[in-house]
Short mmCIF file of C-alpha atoms and ligand atoms in Angstrom, two decimals:
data_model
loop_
_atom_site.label_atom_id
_atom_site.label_comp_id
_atom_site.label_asym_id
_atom_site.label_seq_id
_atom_site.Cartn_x
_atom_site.Cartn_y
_atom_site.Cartn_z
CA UNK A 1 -23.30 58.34 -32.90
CA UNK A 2 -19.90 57.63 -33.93
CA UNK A 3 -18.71 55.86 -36.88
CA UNK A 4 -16.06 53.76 -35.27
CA UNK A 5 -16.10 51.72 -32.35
CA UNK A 6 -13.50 50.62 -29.77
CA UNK A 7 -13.32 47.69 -27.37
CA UNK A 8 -10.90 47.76 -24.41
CA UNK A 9 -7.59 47.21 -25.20
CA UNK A 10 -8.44 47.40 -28.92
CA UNK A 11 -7.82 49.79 -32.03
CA UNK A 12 -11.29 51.42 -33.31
CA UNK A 13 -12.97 49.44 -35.44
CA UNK A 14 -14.89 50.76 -38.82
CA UNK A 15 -18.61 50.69 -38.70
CA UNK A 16 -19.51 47.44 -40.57
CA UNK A 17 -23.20 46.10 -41.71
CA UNK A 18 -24.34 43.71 -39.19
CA UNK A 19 -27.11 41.28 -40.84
CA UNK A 20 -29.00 39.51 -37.62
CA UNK A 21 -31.23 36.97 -38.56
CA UNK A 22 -33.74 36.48 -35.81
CA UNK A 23 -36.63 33.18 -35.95
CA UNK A 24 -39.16 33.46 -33.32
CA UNK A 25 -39.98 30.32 -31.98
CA UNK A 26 -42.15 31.28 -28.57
CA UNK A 27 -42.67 34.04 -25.71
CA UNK A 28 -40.47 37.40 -26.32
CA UNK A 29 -37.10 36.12 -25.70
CA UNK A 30 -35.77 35.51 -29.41
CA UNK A 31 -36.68 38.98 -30.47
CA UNK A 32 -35.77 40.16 -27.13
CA UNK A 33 -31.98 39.32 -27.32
CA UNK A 34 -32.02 40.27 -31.03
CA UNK A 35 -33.21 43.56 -30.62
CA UNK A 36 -31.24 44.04 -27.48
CA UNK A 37 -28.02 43.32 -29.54
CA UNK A 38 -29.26 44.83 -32.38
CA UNK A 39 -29.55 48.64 -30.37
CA UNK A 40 -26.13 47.82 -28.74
CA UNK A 41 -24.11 47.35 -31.85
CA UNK A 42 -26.09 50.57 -33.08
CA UNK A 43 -25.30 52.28 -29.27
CA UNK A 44 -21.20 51.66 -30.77
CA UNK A 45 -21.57 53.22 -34.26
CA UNK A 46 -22.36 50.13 -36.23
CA UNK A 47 -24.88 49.36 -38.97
CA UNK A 48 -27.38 47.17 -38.45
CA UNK A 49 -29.62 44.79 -40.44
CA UNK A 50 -32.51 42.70 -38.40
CA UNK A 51 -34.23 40.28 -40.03
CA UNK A 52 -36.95 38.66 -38.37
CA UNK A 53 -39.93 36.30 -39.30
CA UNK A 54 -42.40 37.83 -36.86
CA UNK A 55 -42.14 41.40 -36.13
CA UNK A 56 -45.32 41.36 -33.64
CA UNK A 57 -43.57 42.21 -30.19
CA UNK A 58 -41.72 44.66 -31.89
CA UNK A 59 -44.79 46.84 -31.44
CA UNK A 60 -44.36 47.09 -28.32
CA UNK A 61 -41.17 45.98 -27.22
CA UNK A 62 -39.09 48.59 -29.60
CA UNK A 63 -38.93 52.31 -28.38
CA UNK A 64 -39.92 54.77 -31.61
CA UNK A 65 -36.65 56.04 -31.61
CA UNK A 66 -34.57 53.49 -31.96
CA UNK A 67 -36.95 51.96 -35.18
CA UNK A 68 -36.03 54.94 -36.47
CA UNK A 69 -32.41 54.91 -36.06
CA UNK A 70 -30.42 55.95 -39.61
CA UNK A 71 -28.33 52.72 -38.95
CA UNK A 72 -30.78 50.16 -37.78
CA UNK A 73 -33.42 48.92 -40.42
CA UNK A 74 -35.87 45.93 -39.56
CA UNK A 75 -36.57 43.22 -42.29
CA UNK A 76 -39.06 40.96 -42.70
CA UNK A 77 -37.36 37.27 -42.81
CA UNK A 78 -37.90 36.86 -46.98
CA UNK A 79 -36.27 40.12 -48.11
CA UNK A 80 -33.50 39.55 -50.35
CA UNK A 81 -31.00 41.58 -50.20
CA UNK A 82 -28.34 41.62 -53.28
CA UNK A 83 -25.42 41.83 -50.22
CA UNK A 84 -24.75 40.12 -47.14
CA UNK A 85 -23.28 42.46 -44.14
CA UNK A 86 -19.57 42.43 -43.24
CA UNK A 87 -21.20 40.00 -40.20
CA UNK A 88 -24.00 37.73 -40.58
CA UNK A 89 -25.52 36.29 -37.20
CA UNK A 90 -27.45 33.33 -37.31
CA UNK A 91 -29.15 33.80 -33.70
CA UNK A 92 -30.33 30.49 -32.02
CA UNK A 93 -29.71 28.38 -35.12
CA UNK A 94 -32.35 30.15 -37.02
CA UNK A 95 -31.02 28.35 -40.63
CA UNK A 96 -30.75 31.22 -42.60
CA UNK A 97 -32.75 31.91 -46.16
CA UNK A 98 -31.02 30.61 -49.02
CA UNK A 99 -31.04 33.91 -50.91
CA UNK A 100 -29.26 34.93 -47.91
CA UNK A 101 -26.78 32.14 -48.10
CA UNK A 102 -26.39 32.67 -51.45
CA UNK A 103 -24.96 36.46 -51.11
CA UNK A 104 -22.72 34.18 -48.56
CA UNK A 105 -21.60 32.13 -51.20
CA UNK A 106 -20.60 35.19 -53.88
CA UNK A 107 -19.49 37.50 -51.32
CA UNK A 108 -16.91 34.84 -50.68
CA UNK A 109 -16.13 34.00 -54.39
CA UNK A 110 -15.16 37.67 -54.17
CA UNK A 111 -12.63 37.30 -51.85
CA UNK A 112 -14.73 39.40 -48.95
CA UNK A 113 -13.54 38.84 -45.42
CA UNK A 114 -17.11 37.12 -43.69
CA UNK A 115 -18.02 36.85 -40.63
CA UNK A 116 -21.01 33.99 -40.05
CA UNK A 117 -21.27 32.95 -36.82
CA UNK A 118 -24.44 31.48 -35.27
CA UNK A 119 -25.41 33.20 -31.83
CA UNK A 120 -26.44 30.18 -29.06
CA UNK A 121 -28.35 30.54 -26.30
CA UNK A 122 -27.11 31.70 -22.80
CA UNK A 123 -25.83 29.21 -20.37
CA UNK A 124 -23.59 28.04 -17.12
CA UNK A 125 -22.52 25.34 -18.12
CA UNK A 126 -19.06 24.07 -19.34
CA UNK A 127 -20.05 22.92 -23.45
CA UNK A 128 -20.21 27.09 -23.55
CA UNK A 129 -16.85 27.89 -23.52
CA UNK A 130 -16.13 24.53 -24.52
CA UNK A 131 -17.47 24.98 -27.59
CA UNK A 132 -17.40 28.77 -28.47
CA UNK A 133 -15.77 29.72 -31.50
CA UNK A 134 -15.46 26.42 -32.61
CA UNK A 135 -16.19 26.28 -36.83
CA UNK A 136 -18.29 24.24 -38.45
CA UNK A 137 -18.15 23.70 -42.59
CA UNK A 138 -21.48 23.90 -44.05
CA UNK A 139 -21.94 21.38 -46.05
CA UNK A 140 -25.07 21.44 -48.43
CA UNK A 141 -27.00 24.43 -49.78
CA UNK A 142 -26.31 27.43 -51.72
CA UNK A 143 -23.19 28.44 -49.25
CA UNK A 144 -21.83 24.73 -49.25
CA UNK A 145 -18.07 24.91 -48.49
CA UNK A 146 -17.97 27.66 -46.41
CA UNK A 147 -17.26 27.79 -42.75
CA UNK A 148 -19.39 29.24 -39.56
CA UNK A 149 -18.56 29.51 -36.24
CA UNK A 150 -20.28 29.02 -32.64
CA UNK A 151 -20.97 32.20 -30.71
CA UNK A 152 -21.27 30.96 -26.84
CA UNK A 153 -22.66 33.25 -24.57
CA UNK A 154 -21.63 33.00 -20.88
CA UNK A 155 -20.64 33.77 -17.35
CA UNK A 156 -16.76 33.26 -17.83
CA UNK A 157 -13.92 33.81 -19.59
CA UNK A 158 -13.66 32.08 -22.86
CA UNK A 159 -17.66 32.30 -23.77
CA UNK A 160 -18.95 34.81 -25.54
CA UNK A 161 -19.96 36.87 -22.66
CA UNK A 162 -23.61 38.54 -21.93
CA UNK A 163 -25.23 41.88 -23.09
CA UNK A 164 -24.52 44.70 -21.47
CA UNK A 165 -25.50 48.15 -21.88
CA UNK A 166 -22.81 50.93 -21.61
CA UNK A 167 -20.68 51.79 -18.18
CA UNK A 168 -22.60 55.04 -17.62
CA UNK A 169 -25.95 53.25 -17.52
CA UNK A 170 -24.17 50.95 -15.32
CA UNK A 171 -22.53 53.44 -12.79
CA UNK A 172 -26.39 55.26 -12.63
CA UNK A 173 -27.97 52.06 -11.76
CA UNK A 174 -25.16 50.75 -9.27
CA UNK A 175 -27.33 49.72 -6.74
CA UNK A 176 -27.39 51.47 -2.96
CA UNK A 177 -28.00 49.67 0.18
CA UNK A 178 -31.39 47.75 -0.46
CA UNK A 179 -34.48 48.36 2.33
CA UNK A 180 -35.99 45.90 4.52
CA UNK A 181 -38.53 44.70 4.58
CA UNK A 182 -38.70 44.91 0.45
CA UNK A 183 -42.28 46.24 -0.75
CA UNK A 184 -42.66 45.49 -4.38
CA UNK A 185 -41.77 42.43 -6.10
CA UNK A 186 -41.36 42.19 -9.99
CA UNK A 187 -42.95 38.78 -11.56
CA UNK A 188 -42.20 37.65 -14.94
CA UNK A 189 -42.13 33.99 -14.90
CA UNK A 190 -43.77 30.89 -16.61
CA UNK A 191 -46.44 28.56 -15.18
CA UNK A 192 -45.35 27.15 -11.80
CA UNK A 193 -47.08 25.10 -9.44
CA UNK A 194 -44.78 27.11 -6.83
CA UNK A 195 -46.07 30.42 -8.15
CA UNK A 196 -49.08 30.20 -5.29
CA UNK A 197 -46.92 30.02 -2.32
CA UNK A 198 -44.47 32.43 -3.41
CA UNK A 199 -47.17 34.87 -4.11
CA UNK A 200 -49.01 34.12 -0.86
CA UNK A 201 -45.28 34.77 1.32
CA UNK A 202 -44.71 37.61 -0.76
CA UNK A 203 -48.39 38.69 0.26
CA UNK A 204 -47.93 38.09 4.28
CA UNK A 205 -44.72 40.27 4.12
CA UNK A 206 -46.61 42.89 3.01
CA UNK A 207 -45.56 43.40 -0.66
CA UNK A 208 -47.33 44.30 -3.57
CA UNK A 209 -46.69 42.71 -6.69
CA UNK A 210 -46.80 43.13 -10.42
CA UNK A 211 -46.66 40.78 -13.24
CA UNK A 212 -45.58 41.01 -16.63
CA UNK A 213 -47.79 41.22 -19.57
CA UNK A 214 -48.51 37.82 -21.37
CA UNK A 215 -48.50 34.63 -19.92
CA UNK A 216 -47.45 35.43 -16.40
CA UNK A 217 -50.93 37.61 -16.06
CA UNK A 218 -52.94 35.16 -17.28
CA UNK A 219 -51.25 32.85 -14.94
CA UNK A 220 -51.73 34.48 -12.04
CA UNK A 221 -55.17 35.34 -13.01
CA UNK A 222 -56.34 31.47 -13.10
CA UNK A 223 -54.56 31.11 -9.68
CA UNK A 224 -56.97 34.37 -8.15
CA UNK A 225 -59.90 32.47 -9.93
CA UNK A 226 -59.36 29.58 -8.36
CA UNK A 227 -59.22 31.30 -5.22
CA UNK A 228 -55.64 29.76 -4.67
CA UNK A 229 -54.15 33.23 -4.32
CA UNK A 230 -55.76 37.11 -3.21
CA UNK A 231 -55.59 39.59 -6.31
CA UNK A 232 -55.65 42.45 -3.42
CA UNK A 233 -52.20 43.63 -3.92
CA UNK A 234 -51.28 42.58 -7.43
CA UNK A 235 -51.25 44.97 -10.30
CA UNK A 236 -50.51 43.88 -14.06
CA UNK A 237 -47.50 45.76 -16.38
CA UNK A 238 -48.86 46.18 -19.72
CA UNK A 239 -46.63 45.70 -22.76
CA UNK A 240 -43.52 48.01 -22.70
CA UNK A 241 -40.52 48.58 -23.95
CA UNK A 242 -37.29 46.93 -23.54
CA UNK A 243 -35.83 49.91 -21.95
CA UNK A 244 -39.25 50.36 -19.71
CA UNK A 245 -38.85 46.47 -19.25
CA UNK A 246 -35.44 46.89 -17.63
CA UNK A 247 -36.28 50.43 -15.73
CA UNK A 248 -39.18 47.85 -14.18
CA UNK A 249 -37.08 45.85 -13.70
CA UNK A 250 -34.48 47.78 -11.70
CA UNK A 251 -36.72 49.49 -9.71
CA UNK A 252 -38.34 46.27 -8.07
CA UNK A 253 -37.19 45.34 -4.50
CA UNK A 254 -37.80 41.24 -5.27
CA UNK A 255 -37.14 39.85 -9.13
CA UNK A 256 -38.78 36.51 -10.55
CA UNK A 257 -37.31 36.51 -13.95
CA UNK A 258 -37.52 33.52 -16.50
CA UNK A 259 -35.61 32.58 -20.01
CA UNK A 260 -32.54 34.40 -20.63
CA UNK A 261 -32.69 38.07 -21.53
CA UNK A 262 -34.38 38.86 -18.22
CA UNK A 263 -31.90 37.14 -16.27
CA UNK A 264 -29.38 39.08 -17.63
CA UNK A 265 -30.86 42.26 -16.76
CA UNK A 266 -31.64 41.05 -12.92
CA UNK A 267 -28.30 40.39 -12.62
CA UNK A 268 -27.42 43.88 -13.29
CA UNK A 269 -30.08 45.11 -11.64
CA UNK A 270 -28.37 43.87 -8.52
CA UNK A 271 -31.24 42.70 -7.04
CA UNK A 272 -32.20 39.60 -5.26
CA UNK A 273 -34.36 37.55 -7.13
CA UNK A 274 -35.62 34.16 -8.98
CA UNK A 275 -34.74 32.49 -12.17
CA UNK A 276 -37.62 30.30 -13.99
CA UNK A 277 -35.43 28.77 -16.71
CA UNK A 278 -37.10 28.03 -20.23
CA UNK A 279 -38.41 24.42 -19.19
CA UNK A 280 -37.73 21.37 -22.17
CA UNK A 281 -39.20 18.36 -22.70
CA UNK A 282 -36.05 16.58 -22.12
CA UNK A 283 -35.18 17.90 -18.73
CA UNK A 284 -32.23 19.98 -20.59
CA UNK A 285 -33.34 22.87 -18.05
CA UNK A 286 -32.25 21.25 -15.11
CA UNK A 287 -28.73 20.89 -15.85
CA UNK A 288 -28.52 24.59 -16.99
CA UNK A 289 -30.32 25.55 -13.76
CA UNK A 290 -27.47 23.71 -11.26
CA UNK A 291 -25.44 25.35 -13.81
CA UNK A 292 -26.06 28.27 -13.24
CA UNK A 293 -26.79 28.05 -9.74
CA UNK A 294 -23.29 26.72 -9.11
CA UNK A 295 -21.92 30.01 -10.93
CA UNK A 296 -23.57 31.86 -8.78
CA UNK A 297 -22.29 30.64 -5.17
CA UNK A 298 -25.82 30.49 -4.47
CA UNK A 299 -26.56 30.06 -0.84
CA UNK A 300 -28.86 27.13 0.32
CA UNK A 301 -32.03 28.63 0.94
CA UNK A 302 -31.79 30.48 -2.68
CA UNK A 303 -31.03 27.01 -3.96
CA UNK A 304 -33.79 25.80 -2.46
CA UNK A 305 -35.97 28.66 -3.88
CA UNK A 306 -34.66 28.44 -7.81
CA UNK A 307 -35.57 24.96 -7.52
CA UNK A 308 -38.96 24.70 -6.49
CA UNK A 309 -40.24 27.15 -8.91
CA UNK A 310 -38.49 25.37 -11.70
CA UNK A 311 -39.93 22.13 -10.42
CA UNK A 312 -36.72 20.67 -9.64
CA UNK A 313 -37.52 19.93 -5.79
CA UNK A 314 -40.40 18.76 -4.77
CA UNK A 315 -43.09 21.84 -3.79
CA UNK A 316 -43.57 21.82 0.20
CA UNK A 317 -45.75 23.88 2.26
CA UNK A 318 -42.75 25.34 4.93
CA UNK A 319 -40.43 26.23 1.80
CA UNK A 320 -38.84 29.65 1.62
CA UNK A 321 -39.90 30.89 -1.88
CA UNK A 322 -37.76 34.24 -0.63
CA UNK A 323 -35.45 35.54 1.40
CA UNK A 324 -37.88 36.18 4.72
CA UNK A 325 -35.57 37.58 7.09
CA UNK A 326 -33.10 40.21 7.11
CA UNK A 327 -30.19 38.22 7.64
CA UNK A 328 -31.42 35.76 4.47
CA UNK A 329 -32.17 39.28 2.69
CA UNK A 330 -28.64 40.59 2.73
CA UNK A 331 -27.08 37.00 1.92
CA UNK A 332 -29.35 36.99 -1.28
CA UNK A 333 -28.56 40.43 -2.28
CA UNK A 334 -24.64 39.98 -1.54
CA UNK A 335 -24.73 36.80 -3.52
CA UNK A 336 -26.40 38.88 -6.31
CA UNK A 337 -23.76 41.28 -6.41
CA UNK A 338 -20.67 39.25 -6.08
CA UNK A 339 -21.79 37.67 -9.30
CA UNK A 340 -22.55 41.23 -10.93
CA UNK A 341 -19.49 42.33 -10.26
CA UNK A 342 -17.89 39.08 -11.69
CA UNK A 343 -19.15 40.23 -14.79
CA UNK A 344 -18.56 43.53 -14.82
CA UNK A 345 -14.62 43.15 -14.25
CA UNK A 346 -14.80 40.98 -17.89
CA UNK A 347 -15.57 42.42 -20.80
CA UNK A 348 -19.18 42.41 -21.94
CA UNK A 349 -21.00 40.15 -25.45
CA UNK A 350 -21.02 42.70 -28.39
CA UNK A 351 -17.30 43.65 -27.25
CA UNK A 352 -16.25 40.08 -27.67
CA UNK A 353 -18.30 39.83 -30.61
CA UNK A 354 -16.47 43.05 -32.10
CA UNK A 355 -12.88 41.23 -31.03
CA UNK A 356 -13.59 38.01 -32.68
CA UNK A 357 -14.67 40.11 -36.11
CA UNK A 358 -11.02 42.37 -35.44
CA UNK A 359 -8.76 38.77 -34.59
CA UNK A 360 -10.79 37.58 -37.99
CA UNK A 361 -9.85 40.84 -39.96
CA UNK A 362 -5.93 40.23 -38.88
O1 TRH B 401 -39.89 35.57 -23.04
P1 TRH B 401 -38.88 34.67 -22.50
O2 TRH B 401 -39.38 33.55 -21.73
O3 TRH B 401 -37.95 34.14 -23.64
C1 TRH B 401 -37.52 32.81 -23.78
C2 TRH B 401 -36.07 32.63 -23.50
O4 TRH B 401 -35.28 33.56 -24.18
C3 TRH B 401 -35.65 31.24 -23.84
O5 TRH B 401 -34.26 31.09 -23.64
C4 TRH B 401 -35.99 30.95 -25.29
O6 TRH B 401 -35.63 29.68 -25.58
C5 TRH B 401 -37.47 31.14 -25.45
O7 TRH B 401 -37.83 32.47 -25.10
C6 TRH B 401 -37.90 30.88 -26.88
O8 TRH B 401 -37.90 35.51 -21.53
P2 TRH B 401 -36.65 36.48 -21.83
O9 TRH B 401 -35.52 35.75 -22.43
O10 TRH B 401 -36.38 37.19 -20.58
O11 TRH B 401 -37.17 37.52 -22.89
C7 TRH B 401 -38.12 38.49 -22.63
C8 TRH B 401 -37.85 39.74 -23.44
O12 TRH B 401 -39.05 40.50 -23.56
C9 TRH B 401 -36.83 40.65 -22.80
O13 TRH B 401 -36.00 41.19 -23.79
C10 TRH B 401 -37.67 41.76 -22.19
C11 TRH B 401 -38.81 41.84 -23.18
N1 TRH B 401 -40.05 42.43 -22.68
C12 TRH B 401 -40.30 43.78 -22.95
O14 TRH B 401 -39.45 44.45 -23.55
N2 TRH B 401 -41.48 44.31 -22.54
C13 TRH B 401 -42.44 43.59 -21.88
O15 TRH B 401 -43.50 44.15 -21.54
C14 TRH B 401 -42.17 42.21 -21.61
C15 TRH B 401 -43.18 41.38 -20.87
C16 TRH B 401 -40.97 41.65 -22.03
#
């Protein structure tokens, strides 16, 4: 480990105390992008501080090492600390605890240089960079007066940018020529009416398939039990960890990812797959979906595909949950890779979030 960092095109920076304030609201996803930018900022020499109001998946989801890292400790939500960090992250809009605001609020009577910024969630469409880095004065509470600012992940330019782990992990997984017919098929999604047929297809091409712990299994378990699906070639992953999670994940032929961190990680595993996105109530999911898809360049057919397993088109019998054919199979995985390598030529999140701390310092 180093104790400075350095971001393209940018002096070192000193390690600084990173507070990340992580609320779990449902599935693995909060604490999944939490911890995954908590081990990156550590990966660059930095301190970090996670707090979190439901350390449960950690049990699983964090390798031994890394909880054991000199420069990454894990808080439960309540602990008051007499300090804030040089950065405070506020992921998803978790509100943060008013002791914690209140270290805000003398840190800055001080005259320390803060950094609050509230992490949002990962999206396609155009409010991201719209509204990244925009401030916002806070105006009740123990750190009334001060300002934070909007952290925007994204696909572009101008957002905040997406997780990434380092270039030689990168260059290791760059991904060779993909075989046909594809034999194994990773599945990590939510509850789909769709989720029958595409297992079925994926069953008459001969694949065998394995879901992820949680509620994908138990999914796919009520579909075997109500004999809508065979169980013959399906095999459940048990609880791992992130890094496991992503080895899976990259070592699939066919992806069905869902939420956001996953997606991520598809993308760079340069594989074809299928996004579930985290449905709402209020039909929000649908415009991030054609979003996204639209980012993507997505061909028909894998239009098609994204959205009958998000329910946005209607389920029929002769739709193509995956690419069947060898000429669909390569258009899918070139599609995949044109928009991996979009990424790749921009700089990655936690580099973005390390310039925006620098352009604050002066
Ligand atoms: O679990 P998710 O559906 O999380 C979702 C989304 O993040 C969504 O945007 C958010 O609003 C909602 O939660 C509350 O899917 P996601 O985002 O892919 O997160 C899963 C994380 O869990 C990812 O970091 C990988 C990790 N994981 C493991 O490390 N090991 C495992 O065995 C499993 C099943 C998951």
């Amino acid at each position: 480990m180093t104790n400075s960092i350095t971001a393209p095109g940018t002096q070192p920076v000193s390690a600084l105390v990173w507070d990340v304030y992580c609320k779990v609201i449902d599935n693995y996803g909060d604490v999944g992008v939490c911890w995954r930018l908590a081990r990156n900022l550590v990966q660059r020499g930095q301190h970090v501080r996670l707090f979190i109001d439901n350390a449960d998946a950690l049990a699983w989801m964090a390798d031994l090492n890394d909880l054991a890292h000199p420069q990454l400790a894990v808080h439960d939500w309540h602990d008051a600390l007499d300090t804030c960090g040089d950065v405070v992250i506020e992921a998803f809009g978790a509100n943060l605890p008013e002791s914690t605001e209140l270290a805000l609020a003398n840190a800055a009577a001080a005259g320390r240089m803060l950094n609050w910024l509230n992490l949002e969630y990962l999206s396609a469409e155009p409010t991201s960079k719209d509204n990244h880095g925009l401030s916002s004065p806070v105006s009740q509470g123990p750190a009334g007066g001060l300002m934070k600012q909007f952290f925007y992940p994204g696909f572009v330019r101008g957002t905040g940018g997406i997780l990434r782990d380092d270039d030689t992990y990168h260059q290791a997984m760059t991904p060779q020529t993909l075989r046909w017919p594809p034999k194994s098929m990773a599945l990590f999604s939510y509850e789909s009416p769709s989720l029958g047929l595409l297992i079925n297809q994926a069953t008459e091409m001969g694949m065998n398939i394995q879901t992820a712990a949680g509620r994908t299994t138990a999914h796919v378990q009520q579909l075997a039990d109500q004999d809508d699906i065979g169980v013959g070639n399906i095999g459940m992953l048990p609880h791992c960890t992130q890094q496991q999670f992503d080895t899976w994940l990259a070592e699939q032929d066919f992806l069905v990812v869902r939420g956001e961190d996953s997606l991520t990680r598809a993308i760079w595993a340069g594989k074809p797959f299928l996004w579930h996105v985290y449905p709402q109530e209020d039909g929000a999911h649908r415009i991030k979906l054609n979003a996204f898809l639209d980012w993507l360049d997505a061909p028909t057919d894998m239009r098609n595909a994204f959205k009958t397993l998000n329910g946005t088109r209607s389920l029929r019998e002769d739709t193509l949950m995956f690419p069947s054919d060898k000429v669909r199979w390569q258009a899918w995985t070139q599609c995949v890779r044109a928009a991996r390598s979009k990424l790749l030529a921009q700089n990655d999140l936690v580099t973005r979030l390390i310039l925006h701390v620098q352009k604050t310092a002066g």
